[in-house]
Amino acid sequence: MASAPSGGNQRILLKISGEGFAAEGGTTLDIERVRRLAKQLKVLTREGVEVAAVIGGGNILRGAQSEDLGIARATADYMGMLATVINGLALSDALEANGVPSRVMSAIDVHKVCEPFIRRRALRHLEKGRVVILVGGLGSPYFTTDSAAAQRGVELGCDLLLKATMVDGVYDKDPQKHADATLFSSLTFDQVLDQRLQVMDQTAFTLCRENALPIVVFNMAKEKGVIQACHGEKVGTLIST
Ligand code: UDP
């Protein structure tokens, strides 16, 4: 597993999907869940880990729902991007309440509530120990926040991409449908491709593979899931070169 680069702190990109912000099966914000996440990030930042978090919005709206809603796809995608702003502001508030400095940076222009994403400024925040909360995805419709996580992870020179989900990691088949599904503890990028396993969307996965950015897929519902995954403990599935 990737470890701290010599002479520097470990820098992680944490991708938190929208469901990580909602009550189980719900669509609105579960602020208790957000607070628990903030407490884990506090532990990591106190250890000197630099944390950039890309926030999803699926608990509120995903562009893929556009047809059901009767909304144009691009409009629904912008609504999804705005949903990530709502989640990101909630996380920032929970962090600040725990004494952890944070900055919300957006790929879409919502300057009354957050900073625009500027790479060098984001790097400066990270160096100063602030949690950088990245919202608005990539700022363009037809992408996902997984793609944003991979892109920002590479752009910000992160050592590891932690993909927080509601399942334990990558399985050989859908564990919801097959009782005998097996969880992989580690995989190479090529094995994921050869076995057509679902890790992230293709754009995101290709970016990580081409730039040798290791991914850990893990269950964020576990009490210390984020901390354990960051520490390289045996949780979830590690995908690396
Ligand atoms: N989205 C987009 N461009 C981006 C990132 C997100 O259009 O760069 C939209 C897209 O509609 C997506 C929604 O925002 O469905 C919410 O993001 P996502 O589905 O990735 O959230 P998650 O599944 O992680 O909760």
Coordinates of C-alpha atoms and ligand atoms in Angstrom, one line a residue:
M1 CA 0.0 0.0 0.0
A2 CA 1.2 3.5 -0.7
S3 CA 2.8 5.2 2.3
A4 CA 4.0 8.6 3.2
P5 CA 6.5 10.0 0.7
S6 CA 9.9 10.4 2.4
G7 CA 10.3 13.9 3.7
G8 CA 6.7 14.8 3.4
N9 CA 3.2 14.0 4.7
Q10 CA 0.9 11.6 3.1
R11 CA -1.6 13.3 0.9
I12 CA -4.9 11.5 0.2
L13 CA -7.8 12.1 -2.0
L14 CA -10.9 10.9 -0.3
K15 CA -14.0 10.4 -2.6
I16 CA -17.2 10.4 -0.5
S17 CA -20.3 9.5 -2.5
G18 CA -23.5 11.3 -1.7
E19 CA -25.0 8.3 0.1
G20 CA -22.3 8.8 2.7
F21 CA -24.1 12.0 3.6
A22 CA -27.6 10.5 3.9
A23 CA -29.4 8.4 6.4
E24 CA -29.5 4.8 5.3
G25 CA -31.8 4.5 2.3
G26 CA -32.6 8.2 2.6
T27 CA -32.0 11.1 0.3
T28 CA -31.6 14.0 2.7
L29 CA -28.6 14.9 4.9
D30 CA -27.9 12.9 8.0
I31 CA -25.8 15.4 9.9
E32 CA -24.8 12.8 12.5
R33 CA -23.2 10.8 9.8
V34 CA -21.4 13.9 8.6
R35 CA -20.1 14.6 12.1
R36 CA -18.8 11.1 12.5
L37 CA -16.9 11.5 9.2
A38 CA -15.5 14.9 10.4
K39 CA -14.2 13.2 13.5
Q40 CA -12.3 10.7 11.5
L41 CA -10.8 13.4 9.3
K42 CA -9.8 15.3 12.5
V43 CA -7.7 12.2 13.6
L44 CA -6.0 12.1 10.2
T45 CA -5.2 15.8 10.0
R46 CA -3.8 15.7 13.5
E47 CA -1.4 12.9 12.3
G48 CA -0.3 15.3 9.6
V49 CA -2.1 13.6 6.7
E50 CA -3.1 16.1 4.0
V51 CA -6.7 15.5 3.1
A52 CA -8.5 16.6 -0.1
A53 CA -12.1 15.3 -0.3
V54 CA -14.2 15.2 -3.5
I55 CA -17.8 15.2 -2.6
G56 CA -20.6 13.4 -4.4
G57 CA -24.2 14.5 -4.7
G58 CA -26.2 11.3 -5.4
N59 CA -28.1 11.5 -2.1
I60 CA -29.8 14.6 -3.5
L61 CA -29.8 14.2 -7.3
R62 CA -27.9 12.4 -10.1
G63 CA -28.0 13.5 -13.7
A64 CA -29.0 9.9 -14.7
Q65 CA -32.4 10.6 -13.1
S66 CA -33.1 13.3 -15.8
E67 CA -35.4 11.2 -17.9
D68 CA -37.6 10.2 -14.9
L69 CA -37.7 13.8 -13.8
G70 CA -38.4 15.1 -17.3
I71 CA -35.4 17.5 -17.0
A72 CA -32.8 18.0 -19.7
R73 CA -29.7 15.9 -19.0
A74 CA -27.3 18.8 -18.9
T75 CA -29.6 20.7 -16.5
A76 CA -29.9 17.7 -14.2
D77 CA -26.1 17.3 -14.3
Y78 CA -25.7 20.9 -13.1
M79 CA -28.3 20.3 -10.4
G80 CA -26.2 17.3 -9.4
M81 CA -23.1 19.5 -9.2
L82 CA -25.0 21.9 -7.0
A83 CA -26.0 19.0 -4.8
T84 CA -22.4 18.4 -4.1
V85 CA -22.0 22.0 -2.9
I86 CA -24.7 21.4 -0.3
N87 CA -23.0 18.2 1.0
G88 CA -19.6 19.9 1.0
L89 CA -20.8 22.9 3.1
A90 CA -22.2 20.4 5.6
L91 CA -18.9 18.7 5.9
S92 CA -17.0 21.9 6.2
D93 CA -19.3 23.1 9.0
A94 CA -18.8 19.8 10.9
L95 CA -15.0 20.0 10.5
E96 CA -14.9 23.6 11.7
A97 CA -17.1 22.7 14.7
N98 CA -14.4 20.1 15.5
G99 CA -11.6 22.6 15.3
V100 CA -10.4 21.4 11.9
P101 CA -9.7 24.1 9.4
S102 CA -11.2 23.5 6.0
R103 CA -11.9 25.2 2.7
V104 CA -14.6 24.4 0.2
M105 CA -13.5 24.9 -3.4
S106 CA -15.9 24.6 -6.3
A107 CA -15.4 23.8 -9.9
I108 CA -18.6 25.8 -10.7
D109 CA -18.9 29.4 -9.8
V110 CA -20.8 29.8 -6.5
H111 CA -18.5 32.5 -5.0
K112 CA -20.9 33.6 -2.2
V113 CA -20.4 30.2 -0.5
C114 CA -17.1 28.8 -1.5
E115 CA -13.8 29.5 -3.2
P116 CA -13.2 28.7 -6.9
F117 CA -10.9 25.7 -7.4
I118 CA -7.5 27.0 -8.2
R119 CA -4.8 24.3 -8.1
R120 CA -2.0 26.2 -6.5
R121 CA -4.3 27.6 -3.9
A122 CA -5.6 24.1 -3.1
L123 CA -2.0 22.9 -2.7
R124 CA -1.3 25.8 -0.3
H125 CA -4.4 24.9 1.8
L126 CA -3.3 21.3 2.0
E127 CA 0.3 22.3 3.1
K128 CA -1.2 24.4 5.8
G129 CA -3.2 21.4 7.1
R130 CA -6.6 22.5 5.9
V131 CA -9.0 19.9 4.7
V132 CA -9.8 20.9 1.1
I133 CA -13.4 20.0 0.2
L134 CA -13.8 19.8 -3.5
V135 CA -17.3 20.3 -4.8
G136 CA -19.0 20.9 -8.2
G137 CA -17.2 17.8 -9.7
L138 CA -15.2 18.8 -12.8
G139 CA -17.7 21.6 -13.5
S140 CA -18.9 20.0 -16.7
P141 CA -22.0 18.0 -17.4
Y142 CA -21.8 14.3 -18.4
F143 CA -19.0 13.6 -15.9
T144 CA -19.2 12.1 -12.4
T145 CA -17.6 13.0 -9.1
D146 CA -15.5 9.7 -9.5
S147 CA -13.9 11.3 -12.6
A148 CA -13.3 14.5 -10.5
A149 CA -11.8 12.4 -7.7
A150 CA -9.3 10.8 -10.1
Q151 CA -8.5 14.0 -11.9
R152 CA -8.0 16.1 -8.7
G153 CA -6.1 13.2 -7.1
V154 CA -3.6 13.2 -10.0
E155 CA -3.5 17.0 -10.3
L156 CA -2.9 17.5 -6.6
G157 CA -0.2 14.9 -6.4
C158 CA -2.1 12.6 -4.0
D159 CA -0.5 9.3 -2.9
L160 CA -3.7 7.4 -2.7
L161 CA -7.3 7.7 -3.7
L162 CA -9.7 6.4 -1.1
K163 CA -13.1 5.6 -2.5
A164 CA -15.6 5.5 0.3
T165 CA -18.7 3.4 -0.5
M166 CA -21.4 1.5 1.3
V167 CA -19.9 -1.9 0.3
D168 CA -16.8 -3.6 1.7
G169 CA -14.8 -3.3 -1.5
V170 CA -14.6 -4.9 -5.0
Y171 CA -16.2 -8.3 -5.4
D172 CA -16.1 -10.9 -8.2
K173 CA -19.9 -10.5 -8.6
D174 CA -22.6 -8.3 -7.1
P175 CA -22.8 -9.2 -3.4
Q176 CA -26.4 -7.9 -3.2
K177 CA -27.5 -10.6 -5.7
H178 CA -25.0 -13.5 -5.0
A179 CA -24.5 -14.9 -1.5
D180 CA -21.2 -16.5 -2.7
A181 CA -19.6 -13.3 -4.0
T182 CA -15.9 -13.1 -3.0
L183 CA -14.3 -9.9 -1.9
F184 CA -10.8 -9.1 -3.3
S185 CA -8.2 -7.8 -0.9
S186 CA -6.0 -6.5 -3.7
L187 CA -6.0 -6.3 -7.5
T188 CA -3.8 -4.8 -10.2
F189 CA -5.3 -2.3 -12.6
D190 CA -4.9 -4.9 -15.4
Q191 CA -6.8 -7.5 -13.4
V192 CA -9.7 -5.1 -13.0
L193 CA -9.8 -4.6 -16.8
D194 CA -9.3 -8.3 -17.7
Q195 CA -12.1 -9.4 -15.3
R196 CA -14.3 -6.5 -16.2
L197 CA -14.8 -5.6 -12.5
Q198 CA -16.6 -2.5 -11.5
V199 CA -14.4 -0.1 -9.4
M200 CA -15.1 3.4 -10.7
D201 CA -16.5 4.8 -14.0
Q202 CA -14.2 4.2 -16.9
T203 CA -12.9 7.8 -17.2
A204 CA -11.9 7.8 -13.6
F205 CA -10.4 4.3 -13.6
T206 CA -8.3 5.1 -16.8
L207 CA -6.9 8.3 -15.2
C208 CA -5.8 6.4 -12.1
R209 CA -4.3 3.6 -14.1
E210 CA -2.4 5.9 -16.5
N211 CA -1.0 7.9 -13.6
A212 CA -0.4 4.9 -11.3
L213 CA -2.6 6.4 -8.6
P214 CA -3.5 3.5 -6.2
I215 CA -7.2 3.2 -5.2
V216 CA -8.6 1.7 -2.0
V217 CA -12.3 0.9 -2.2
F218 CA -13.7 0.5 1.3
N219 CA -16.9 0.7 3.4
M220 CA -17.3 4.1 5.1
A221 CA -20.2 2.8 7.2
K222 CA -17.6 1.1 9.4
E223 CA -16.8 3.3 12.4
K224 CA -13.1 4.0 11.6
G225 CA -13.2 3.0 7.9
V226 CA -11.5 6.1 6.6
I227 CA -8.8 6.0 9.2
Q228 CA -8.1 2.3 8.7
A229 CA -8.0 2.7 4.9
C230 CA -5.7 5.6 5.1
H231 CA -3.4 3.7 7.5
G232 CA -3.1 0.9 5.0
E233 CA -4.9 -1.6 7.3
K234 CA -6.5 -4.6 5.7
V235 CA -9.8 -3.1 4.8
G236 CA -11.5 -3.1 1.4
T237 CA -9.7 -3.6 -1.9
L238 CA -6.4 -2.1 -2.9
I239 CA -6.0 -1.6 -6.7
S240 CA -2.5 -0.7 -7.8
T241 CA -0.1 -1.2 -10.7
Ligands
UDP1 N1 -21.9 15.8 -12.2 C1 -21.5 16.3 -13.4 N2 -20.2 16.6 -13.6 C2 -19.2 16.4 -12.7 C3 -19.6 15.8 -11.5 C4 -20.9 15.5 -11.2 O1 -22.4 16.6 -14.2 O2 -18.1 16.7 -13.0 C5 -23.3 15.6 -11.8 C6 -23.8 14.3 -12.4 O3 -25.2 14.5 -12.8 C7 -23.8 13.4 -11.2 C8 -24.2 14.3 -10.1 O4 -23.5 15.5 -10.4 O5 -24.7 12.3 -11.3 C9 -23.8 13.9 -8.7 O6 -22.5 13.4 -8.7 P1 -22.3 11.8 -8.5 O7 -23.3 11.0 -9.2 O8 -20.9 11.5 -9.0 O9 -22.4 11.6 -7.0 P2 -22.2 10.3 -6.1 O10 -22.6 9.1 -6.9 O11 -20.8 10.2 -5.8 O12 -23.1 10.5 -4.9

